[in-house]
Amino acid sequence: MASTSIKGKTNNPVPNPKTPTNFFMGVVKVTTGTFLGLTLLTTSAIAGGLVGLAVSFRNLPDVRVLKNYVPSQTSYIYDVKGRLLTTYHGEEHRTTVDFQDISPNLKMAVLAIEDSNFYDHKGINPTSIGRAILVNIQSGGVVEGASTLTMQLVKNVFLSHQRTFSRKLAEAVLAVRVEQVFEKNNILEMYLNNIYWGHNNYGAETAAQSYFNKSARELNLAEAAMMAGIIQAPEVYSPFANYDIAKQRQALVLGRMVDLGWITSEKAETAKKTPLYLGKPQAWQSSKLPYVTDSVRKELIERFGQEMITKGGLHVQTTIDYDLQVKAEEIVQKSHRNLVSWGVKADQIALVAIDPRTHFVKAVVGGVDYKESQFNRVLQSRRQPGSAFKPFVYYTAFATGKYTPSSSVPNYSKGYRDGSGYYRPQNYGGSFGGGNVSIIQALSQSLNIPAVVLGQEIGLDKVIEVCRTLGIESPLSPVVSLPLGPMGVTPMEMAKSYATFANNGWQSDTTMIVQVTDSDGNILLDNTPKPKLVLNEWATASLSATLTQVIQGGTARSADIGRPAAGKTGTTSGERDVWFVGYVPQLATAVWIGNDDFNRSLGSGVTGGGYAAPIWRQFMVTALQNEPVKYFPAASQFTRPKSDNKKNEKND
């Protein structure tokens, strides 16, 4: 859809209405003789007089600003395939279009009912002025206008709508000025893009889309005549308000066009009988994907400001796939119903999916029901990740070069002292462990003690540094229990971190917006991925190989999707939060289950592997049904980091 501001000269001027053929696809009735000469003479005289009066109106605006005037326009939000999700605007719901992108039928119909002498006068119509003066003198006030189309334009753009003699005089002066600066086609284009057409629709394009589900360029004669008939009292004459009255107005416009000789009576009768397929008011549509569009709106406001969003006519392509988003919401809602039926005390589920190759967000479900709660838990809720945090520890260990997946680590500890006192880690179920285990065993079985011991060995500051590199901004402290995920992070932070693992250490900025353009098509924001390597490739490949064992024979066998996949369960103490975060090379997804009341337990025995992993599996199977099977790169393809400490290499 074209969406351009109204500037300069048009490239497709309307034929002179005095030419006896080809005026807006109709025939113009030619006025000749003395009357035409007198009309033009009178127009010139009045115009000259008004120019003289303009000296008294030194405070009137400079009409030349119209050359660069861009009216308030609606912003449109689309999914990644160009499907409209919602619109943002203030009072004026508008999309401007070029003169050639407006149907000749609509131009002709509007001129017929609003200003049939538009191409003859110089901004004012002396015949109409004389008639209006008589009526207003008789009534003792301004009850009838003599506005030409040009006068209506300057009233809408520059002046108030109060009926006073001074305002009407200013309107006339400005109209003459406009006619001196702009060509007729420019004026008509500005008029059609500015006027109000009812139901918060401003301009021909938005009105056509609302009333007839088509662009302004596609309007036929029947539709154009009905739209032209609406202008004088949009909320009264709208077919949405009263279809019978709208049809009467349509007939009036068509009759006027016949009287002017612009169409034949046969064409008018055919237009009256043409079926009309009405749309519906679009100005205040609710969003089709509110969790998505709320998040996009927030980011747009942060970048461009509120006014630019509601008036700037932005076109925003998001990264979201509409079909996948709808499926994700359905899966979350169905899963929640199942959890309730199974006795799990879970109020909420959140899910977010990211393409690791681009770091584009493909789906984001911030809760079970947006209507009940607009709080987006994917972006706004920091929850303890539990053991889903452990991969950050193990990646850091691999990146030192001291450890491989088969390295042996202690599964026992006497405990540690930190700022909060004495802390001795336990494995799930209360065991204090015993002996040594391989990293593969420790991670696949989600053993707590080896993760804590390893965190102390490699340094928790290094783990936090890795987390920051991966995009986790939530507060983290180097307490002994950090490897067990006791500090809150958002599902989005978890998903984008794992997405970098999925892309073997390559990272782009995570975003929900592909591109933003203004109403002229100029690019304001381009989020084309710019991947950079932020992790060690050997260490990342080693981590992915280890995390595949979590699904193949560890705590997340219920996440098996029949293709290579890696991931990690998370279950916090007291079963307050359960997670599964996992990935394939094409998609990384985080699933969280919990309650908005942080202290409320989901129930005894509720784990990430038992409840979050199956939701992840269902979503991934749906999302990947048209994606080929891909494998993670083997660590052997990359060089292992050099280590200055060989003590663990003997256990490889």
XYZ file of C-alpha atoms in Angstrom:
652
model
C 0.000 0.000 0.000
C 1.372 3.386 -0.936
C 1.648 5.785 1.930
C 3.216 9.108 1.012
C 3.000 12.664 2.227
C 1.384 15.344 0.131
C 4.125 17.466 -1.294
C 4.847 19.373 -4.493
C 3.232 18.689 -7.825
C 1.425 15.538 -8.831
C 2.469 13.574 -11.880
C -1.033 12.759 -13.016
C -3.020 15.993 -13.388
C -6.781 15.801 -13.876
C -7.920 16.841 -17.372
C -9.305 20.365 -17.555
C -13.026 20.180 -16.708
C -13.758 22.575 -19.572
C -12.590 19.931 -22.014
C -15.779 18.204 -23.250
C -14.406 14.649 -22.841
C -12.451 12.453 -20.441
C -13.076 14.279 -17.141
C -12.732 11.643 -14.363
C -13.941 8.974 -16.782
C -17.115 10.973 -17.378
C -18.267 13.874 -19.506
C -18.276 17.418 -18.164
C -21.156 19.667 -18.925
C -19.511 22.700 -20.546
C -20.691 26.111 -19.403
C -20.246 28.757 -22.069
C -21.232 32.300 -22.949
C -21.780 35.394 -20.956
C -22.559 33.638 -17.668
C -19.143 31.954 -17.613
C -17.404 35.232 -18.387
C -19.286 37.082 -15.684
C -18.607 34.313 -13.167
C -14.889 34.400 -13.820
C -14.850 38.214 -13.731
C -16.730 38.263 -10.425
C -14.429 35.586 -8.990
C -11.360 37.594 -9.927
C -12.803 40.761 -8.424
C -13.669 39.123 -5.136
C -10.359 37.315 -5.065
C -8.524 40.575 -5.560
C -10.527 42.192 -2.801
C -9.757 39.399 -0.406
C -6.052 39.613 -1.164
C -6.274 43.247 -0.170
C -8.047 42.317 3.023
C -5.247 39.901 3.767
C -3.172 42.834 4.981
C -5.485 42.843 7.989
C -4.774 39.176 8.595
C -1.035 39.339 9.193
C -1.293 36.644 11.849
C -2.790 34.079 9.517
C -0.579 31.036 8.890
C 1.655 30.817 5.849
C -0.078 28.389 3.493
C 3.288 27.450 1.967
C 3.810 25.143 4.940
C 1.381 22.818 3.190
C 4.213 21.919 0.817
C 5.789 19.942 3.640
C 2.671 19.285 5.674
C 2.181 15.692 6.727
C -1.091 15.030 8.594
C -1.350 12.656 11.505
C -1.261 9.108 10.209
C -1.953 5.670 11.617
C 0.900 3.270 12.337
C 0.490 -0.334 11.219
C 1.972 -3.430 12.866
C 2.453 -6.570 10.748
C 3.710 -10.085 11.347
C 6.840 -11.355 9.593
C 4.780 -12.315 6.525
C 3.024 -8.959 6.237
C -0.266 -9.841 7.939
C -1.801 -6.922 9.845
C -1.817 -7.410 13.617
C -3.022 -4.033 14.858
C -2.893 -0.272 14.332
C -1.768 2.563 16.591
C -3.172 6.064 16.258
C -4.538 9.003 18.144
C -7.879 10.561 17.295
C -7.122 10.531 13.573
C -7.016 7.107 11.935
C -5.419 7.965 8.594
C -3.186 6.664 5.806
C -2.293 9.176 3.107
C -2.010 8.164 -0.541
C -0.908 9.854 -3.771
C -3.389 11.525 -6.092
C -3.094 8.769 -8.700
C -3.908 6.196 -6.011
C -7.415 7.558 -5.488
C -10.216 6.314 -7.743
C -11.385 8.795 -10.439
C -14.895 7.766 -9.394
C -14.333 9.151 -5.908
C -12.748 12.382 -7.162
C -15.680 12.976 -9.487
C -18.318 12.104 -6.859
C -16.769 14.344 -4.181
C -16.501 17.304 -6.528
C -20.063 16.799 -7.708
C -21.560 17.070 -4.232
C -19.031 19.346 -2.539
C -17.656 21.764 -5.165
C -18.597 21.172 -8.794
C -16.919 24.435 -9.872
C -13.634 23.491 -8.217
C -11.589 23.706 -11.430
C -13.131 27.089 -12.348
C -12.815 29.179 -9.189
C -9.769 30.685 -7.508
C -10.531 29.484 -4.033
C -13.955 31.032 -3.512
C -17.277 30.682 -5.338
C -19.077 34.036 -5.709
C -22.453 32.457 -6.479
C -22.350 30.405 -3.285
C -21.112 33.407 -1.307
C -24.023 35.547 -2.445
C -26.558 32.898 -1.530
C -24.968 32.322 1.887
C -24.837 36.053 2.674
C -28.567 36.407 2.084
C -29.403 33.404 4.258
C -27.095 34.493 7.068
C -28.388 38.084 7.080
C -31.938 36.780 7.297
C -31.045 34.473 10.181
C -28.865 36.949 12.061
C -25.917 34.547 12.261
C -23.769 32.136 10.313
C -26.062 29.216 9.495
C -25.037 28.494 5.916
C -21.538 28.312 4.550
C -20.243 29.057 1.082
C -17.192 26.895 1.432
C -15.372 25.701 -1.595
C -13.322 22.571 -1.353
C -10.232 24.740 -0.863
C -11.896 26.631 1.969
C -12.807 23.340 3.653
C -9.179 22.255 3.389
C -7.769 25.353 5.103
C -10.470 25.138 7.766
C -9.490 21.552 8.575
C -5.756 22.249 8.600
C -5.429 25.776 9.989
C -8.632 27.060 11.587
C -11.221 26.215 14.224
C -14.667 24.927 13.241
C -16.508 27.695 15.083
C -19.134 29.433 12.928
C -18.157 33.133 12.985
C -17.899 35.815 10.305
C -14.236 36.465 11.141
C -13.350 32.807 10.763
C -15.172 32.588 7.430
C -13.326 35.662 6.181
C -9.981 34.225 7.274
C -10.941 30.970 5.589
C -11.599 32.772 2.328
C -8.311 34.699 2.475
C -6.341 31.526 3.117
C -8.194 29.701 0.337
C -7.139 32.365 -2.164
C -3.564 32.105 -0.933
C -3.619 28.313 -1.316
C -4.899 28.601 -4.886
C -2.025 30.956 -5.695
C 0.593 28.507 -4.408
C -0.739 25.069 -5.368
C -2.136 23.438 -8.476
C -5.691 22.166 -8.382
C -4.732 18.512 -8.289
C -2.480 19.140 -5.278
C -5.339 20.821 -3.444
C -7.766 18.018 -4.230
C -5.198 15.448 -3.103
C -4.677 17.239 0.216
C -8.423 17.568 0.719
C -9.139 13.887 0.099
C -6.346 12.858 2.472
C -7.457 15.178 5.276
C -11.231 15.206 5.573
C -13.163 13.233 8.163
C -15.216 10.292 6.933
C -16.724 9.016 10.185
C -15.816 6.425 12.815
C -12.390 8.047 13.379
C -11.462 7.495 9.732
C -9.610 10.426 8.191
C -8.761 10.492 4.511
C -10.032 8.489 1.548
C -7.739 5.488 1.950
C -8.648 4.653 5.538
C -12.344 5.284 4.877
C -12.353 3.011 1.823
C -10.646 0.257 3.798
C -13.153 0.624 6.617
C -16.359 0.918 4.596
C -15.599 -1.451 1.720
C -12.480 -3.482 2.615
C -10.575 -2.113 -0.354
C -8.126 0.638 -1.183
C -9.256 4.059 -2.398
C -7.925 3.320 -5.891
C -10.332 0.365 -6.266
C -13.619 2.137 -5.485
C -16.324 1.701 -8.100
C -18.937 4.345 -8.898
C -21.497 2.998 -6.435
C -19.015 2.933 -3.552
C -17.536 6.306 -4.452
C -20.966 7.954 -4.545
C -21.855 6.573 -1.121
C -18.552 7.770 0.362
C -19.010 11.236 -1.146
C -22.466 11.417 0.372
C -21.062 10.765 3.836
C -18.814 13.850 3.995
C -21.370 16.442 5.125
C -22.433 14.496 8.245
C -20.288 11.362 8.569
C -21.736 9.905 11.749
C -25.295 10.417 10.473
C -24.875 9.383 6.849
C -22.507 6.461 7.465
C -23.848 3.110 6.231
C -22.692 1.677 9.541
C -25.089 4.074 11.296
C -28.064 3.925 8.896
C -27.788 2.067 5.615
C -31.063 3.439 4.206
C -29.973 7.043 4.725
C -26.583 6.235 3.206
C -28.352 4.873 0.121
C -30.423 8.060 -0.115
C -27.249 10.125 -0.003
C -25.689 7.897 -2.657
C -28.685 8.533 -4.925
C -28.381 12.289 -4.311
C -24.713 12.272 -5.360
C -25.413 10.189 -8.445
C -28.279 12.515 -9.388
C -26.005 15.522 -9.059
C -23.439 13.860 -11.319
C -26.147 13.279 -13.932
C -27.294 16.914 -13.707
C -23.729 18.056 -14.270
C -23.437 15.786 -17.284
C -20.515 13.881 -15.786
C -22.274 10.514 -16.018
C -25.318 9.260 -17.863
C -28.577 8.444 -16.147
C -28.038 4.823 -17.170
C -24.738 4.711 -15.281
C -26.406 6.267 -12.266
C -29.169 3.663 -12.245
C -26.642 0.853 -12.599
C -24.634 2.247 -9.687
C -27.724 2.431 -7.480
C -28.374 -1.259 -8.106
C -24.756 -2.364 -7.631
C -24.445 -4.567 -4.515
C -22.350 -3.053 -1.751
C -20.258 -5.293 0.482
C -19.639 -3.342 3.641
C -16.659 -3.815 5.918
C -16.682 -2.791 9.552
C -15.270 0.087 11.595
C -11.515 -0.390 11.824
C -10.300 2.663 13.698
C -10.254 1.035 17.127
C -9.586 -2.592 16.285
C -8.313 -4.752 19.086
C -5.004 -6.451 18.493
C -5.031 -9.966 17.086
C -1.954 -10.848 19.142
C -1.990 -8.536 22.181
C 1.012 -10.030 23.999
C 3.031 -9.347 20.853
C 1.734 -5.909 19.962
C 1.925 -4.605 23.533
C 5.606 -5.532 23.618
C 6.263 -4.028 20.194
C 4.465 -0.826 21.147
C 6.618 -0.484 24.262
C 9.816 -0.856 22.242
C 8.610 1.611 19.599
C 7.754 4.230 22.210
C 11.193 3.838 23.790
C 12.840 4.374 20.392
C 10.602 6.956 18.718
C 8.291 8.442 21.359
C 4.523 8.231 21.847
C 3.592 10.897 19.307
C 5.528 9.250 16.503
C 3.687 5.985 17.139
C 0.193 7.493 17.138
C 0.694 10.128 14.432
C 3.761 9.206 12.399
C 2.331 6.623 10.010
C 4.923 3.987 10.808
C 4.879 0.588 9.140
C 6.352 -1.995 11.488
C 7.236 -5.526 10.425
C 7.611 -7.768 13.443
C 9.527 -11.022 13.688
C 6.441 -12.901 14.856
C 4.901 -15.641 12.750
C 1.140 -15.221 13.195
C 0.313 -18.917 12.693
C 2.997 -20.079 15.107
C 1.956 -17.500 17.696
C -1.651 -18.649 17.535
C -0.548 -22.278 17.922
C 1.644 -21.334 20.884
C -1.261 -19.596 22.623
C -3.518 -22.583 22.001
C -0.914 -24.979 23.415
C -0.432 -22.848 26.522
C -4.170 -22.582 27.164
C -4.795 -26.302 26.618
C -1.813 -27.235 28.773
C -3.071 -25.033 31.572
C -6.456 -26.726 31.496
C -4.703 -30.098 31.709
C -2.553 -28.998 34.644
C -5.608 -27.836 36.562
C -7.399 -31.109 35.852
C -4.343 -33.011 37.157
C -4.381 -31.051 40.398
C -1.316 -28.924 39.673
C -1.753 -25.564 41.390
C -0.489 -23.475 38.488
C -2.037 -20.134 37.616
C 0.262 -19.305 34.731
C 2.382 -20.653 31.895
C 4.723 -18.551 29.765
C 6.437 -19.526 26.507
C 8.876 -17.754 24.218
C 10.555 -19.059 21.066
C 13.570 -17.537 19.275
C 15.228 -18.382 15.965
C 18.920 -18.871 16.909
C 20.089 -18.008 13.389
C 18.662 -14.472 13.583
C 17.686 -14.086 17.246
C 14.253 -13.063 15.963
C 11.457 -13.797 18.437
C 8.967 -16.088 16.673
C 6.346 -16.470 19.415
C 5.794 -14.934 22.834
C 2.996 -16.011 25.177
C 3.100 -13.952 28.344
C 0.386 -15.840 30.206
C -2.621 -18.103 29.972
C -5.257 -15.454 29.187
C -4.466 -11.879 28.116
C -8.021 -10.726 28.856
C -7.627 -11.701 32.491
C -4.063 -10.449 32.891
C -2.060 -8.192 30.578
C 1.124 -8.816 32.558
C 3.686 -10.329 30.178
C 5.617 -12.863 32.220
C 8.055 -13.556 29.389
C 9.436 -10.037 29.609
C 8.427 -8.737 33.006
C 8.568 -11.586 35.510
C 11.881 -12.607 37.086
C 11.630 -16.143 38.384
C 14.181 -18.561 39.784
C 15.418 -20.788 36.933
C 16.608 -23.572 39.221
C 18.730 -26.161 37.437
C 18.035 -24.529 34.056
C 20.832 -22.146 35.131
C 23.435 -24.938 35.300
C 24.394 -24.830 31.574
C 25.953 -21.404 32.172
C 28.237 -22.986 34.769
C 29.181 -25.943 32.596
C 29.807 -23.790 29.513
C 32.147 -21.618 31.606
C 33.953 -24.735 32.743
C 34.372 -26.000 29.168
C 35.590 -22.563 28.051
C 38.492 -22.756 30.504
C 39.864 -25.692 28.544
C 40.229 -27.704 31.768
C 37.080 -29.757 31.359
C 35.328 -31.892 28.740
C 31.911 -33.586 28.953
C 33.587 -36.734 30.256
C 35.628 -34.959 32.932
C 35.084 -36.191 36.462
C 33.764 -33.838 39.158
C 32.970 -34.486 42.845
C 29.421 -35.367 43.794
C 30.072 -34.544 47.441
C 30.927 -31.511 49.520
C 31.442 -30.552 53.145
C 29.945 -27.178 52.440
C 31.088 -23.600 52.027
C 30.962 -20.340 53.883
C 29.743 -17.221 52.106
C 28.250 -13.880 53.082
C 25.013 -15.477 54.246
C 26.695 -18.097 56.423
C 27.383 -21.793 55.954
C 25.953 -23.542 52.896
C 26.120 -27.231 52.089
C 24.520 -28.228 48.753
C 22.199 -31.209 48.419
C 20.958 -33.079 45.389
C 17.242 -33.170 44.582
C 15.530 -35.269 47.227
C 17.941 -34.292 50.008
C 20.906 -36.528 49.181
C 24.438 -35.325 49.959
C 25.799 -37.476 47.130
C 29.052 -39.419 47.190
C 31.980 -40.218 44.900
C 32.743 -38.629 41.540
C 30.580 -38.369 38.424
C 31.215 -37.253 34.856
C 29.887 -33.904 33.737
C 27.545 -35.762 31.380
C 26.099 -37.657 34.357
C 25.931 -34.572 36.546
C 24.060 -32.524 33.970
C 21.767 -35.212 32.568
C 20.692 -36.234 36.083
C 20.573 -32.592 37.222
C 22.820 -33.191 40.247
C 23.209 -30.066 42.356
C 26.427 -30.811 44.233
C 28.737 -31.118 41.176
C 27.418 -27.813 39.792
C 28.157 -25.998 43.073
C 31.604 -27.588 43.374
C 32.409 -26.712 39.767
C 31.209 -23.145 40.285
C 33.685 -22.737 43.115
C 36.446 -24.287 41.039
C 36.087 -22.041 37.987
C 34.946 -18.873 39.759
C 31.415 -17.518 39.965
C 32.479 -14.120 38.636
C 33.360 -15.849 35.376
C 29.925 -17.502 35.294
C 28.240 -14.130 35.764
C 30.423 -12.662 33.020
C 29.202 -15.375 30.648
C 25.611 -14.618 31.627
C 26.109 -10.941 30.812
C 27.606 -11.850 27.448
C 24.526 -13.938 26.705
C 22.212 -11.017 27.482
C 21.050 -11.717 31.032
C 20.612 -8.320 32.679
C 18.798 -9.405 35.851
C 20.769 -8.985 39.111
C 23.169 -11.855 39.838
C 25.455 -12.256 42.849
C 28.387 -14.681 43.236
C 26.853 -16.581 46.150
C 27.782 -20.253 46.549
C 24.323 -21.422 45.440
C 24.366 -19.377 42.201
C 24.809 -22.511 39.990
C 21.422 -23.743 41.242
C 19.577 -20.682 39.928
C 18.297 -19.008 43.112
C 18.085 -15.520 41.538
C 15.277 -14.412 39.269
C 15.625 -14.126 35.498
C 12.998 -13.695 32.791
C 11.957 -16.401 30.323
C 13.146 -14.100 27.535
C 16.630 -13.935 29.068
C 16.746 -17.723 29.298
C 15.505 -18.259 25.755
C 17.919 -15.829 24.106
C 20.852 -17.255 26.085
C 20.038 -20.785 24.965
C 19.535 -19.461 21.412
C 23.205 -18.476 21.407
C 24.084 -21.999 22.521
C 21.907 -23.303 19.679
C 23.843 -21.200 17.153
C 27.117 -22.511 18.576
C 28.161 -19.245 20.149
C 27.027 -16.849 17.420
C 24.737 -14.084 18.616
C 22.658 -11.249 17.162
C 20.542 -8.713 19.023
C 17.315 -10.370 20.148
C 14.347 -8.438 18.799
C 10.655 -8.582 17.936
C 10.994 -5.995 15.147
C 12.470 -6.652 11.715
C 12.073 -3.187 10.225
C 10.317 0.152 10.709
C 9.570 2.543 7.836
C 7.866 5.913 7.795
C 4.872 6.865 5.643
C 7.183 7.621 2.705
C 8.865 4.231 2.889
C 12.093 5.550 4.416
C 13.743 3.003 6.711
C 13.868 4.252 10.299
C 14.982 1.012 11.922
C 16.617 -1.998 10.311
C 17.232 -4.997 12.546
C 18.898 -7.150 9.949
C 20.875 -9.680 12.008
C 24.544 -8.903 12.482
C 25.829 -12.108 14.079
C 29.051 -12.086 16.019
C 30.854 -14.877 17.784
C 30.598 -14.303 21.541
C 31.299 -17.802 22.895
C 34.013 -20.347 22.325
C 32.812 -22.730 19.624
C 34.474 -25.844 21.058
C 33.005 -25.167 24.497
C 29.540 -24.459 23.065
C 29.556 -27.605 20.929
C 30.615 -29.583 24.012
C 27.740 -28.102 25.999
C 25.172 -28.940 23.307
C 26.457 -32.512 23.120
C 26.092 -32.798 26.904
C 22.600 -31.254 26.957
C 21.346 -33.726 24.352
C 21.864 -36.396 27.008
C 19.357 -34.593 29.269
C 16.662 -35.442 26.717
C 17.956 -38.814 25.552
C 18.376 -40.395 28.978
C 18.194 -37.754 31.677
C 15.555 -35.687 33.458
C 13.798 -34.565 30.258
C 13.011 -37.734 28.348
C 9.475 -36.357 27.945
C 10.981 -33.624 25.720
C 12.110 -36.088 23.041
C 10.967 -34.766 19.650
C 12.499 -37.442 17.473
C 15.434 -35.337 16.300
C 18.632 -34.018 17.881
C 17.701 -31.534 20.594
C 19.384 -30.142 23.694
C 17.889 -28.677 26.819
C 17.702 -28.466 30.571
C 14.982 -28.861 33.165
C 14.589 -26.518 36.092
C 12.724 -27.087 39.367
C 13.096 -24.726 42.297
C 12.894 -25.591 45.982
C 9.324 -25.930 47.147
C 8.221 -26.540 43.527
C 7.386 -22.851 43.065
C 8.796 -22.605 39.540
C 9.375 -25.329 36.962
C 11.077 -24.853 33.602
C 12.254 -26.479 30.473
C 14.513 -24.565 28.121
C 15.721 -26.347 25.033
C 16.765 -25.966 21.443
C 17.498 -27.353 18.015
C 19.660 -25.424 15.516
C 16.566 -23.665 14.117
C 14.639 -22.791 17.287
C 15.198 -22.197 21.016
C 12.202 -22.213 23.355
C 11.704 -21.558 27.059
C 8.643 -22.794 28.978
C 7.915 -21.678 32.540
C 5.106 -22.805 34.846
C 4.292 -21.078 38.131
C 2.092 -18.685 40.075
C 2.141 -14.919 40.279
C 2.247 -15.457 44.028
C 5.954 -16.282 44.353
C 5.444 -18.215 47.578
C 2.728 -20.534 46.325
C 3.843 -24.097 45.555
C 2.709 -25.931 42.428
C 2.377 -29.111 44.450
C 4.581 -31.887 45.715
C 6.480 -33.739 42.997
C 5.880 -31.168 40.245
C 9.078 -30.942 38.176
C 10.272 -29.312 34.998
C 10.820 -32.696 33.372
C 7.356 -33.937 34.252
C 5.301 -30.861 33.336
C 7.220 -28.133 31.463
C 9.110 -30.477 29.113
C 5.932 -32.003 27.585
C 4.624 -28.498 26.779
C 7.958 -27.682 25.148
C 7.789 -30.906 23.153
C 4.261 -30.196 21.882
C 5.201 -26.706 20.765
C 8.466 -27.751 19.114
C 6.840 -30.581 17.169
C 4.311 -28.082 15.830
C 6.896 -25.406 15.065
C 9.351 -27.741 13.342
C 6.972 -29.809 11.238
C 8.215 -28.185 8.016
C 11.827 -27.835 9.125
C 14.495 -30.363 8.110
C 16.397 -32.293 10.757
C 19.672 -30.549 11.561
C 22.556 -31.636 13.767
C 24.705 -29.718 16.193
C 28.342 -29.299 15.163
C 30.740 -31.733 16.809
C 33.287 -30.310 19.223
C 35.979 -32.124 17.258
C 35.525 -29.577 14.465
C 36.945 -26.856 16.707
C 40.092 -26.275 18.710
C 39.851 -26.830 22.431
C 40.849 -23.773 24.489
C 44.305 -23.964 25.966
C 44.403 -24.499 29.687
C 47.105 -23.434 32.117
C 45.965 -26.143 34.528
C 46.069 -29.776 33.453
C 44.863 -31.394 36.662
C 41.497 -32.407 35.253
C 42.622 -33.555 31.823
C 43.754 -36.936 33.173
C 40.112 -37.722 33.877
C 38.949 -37.061 30.319
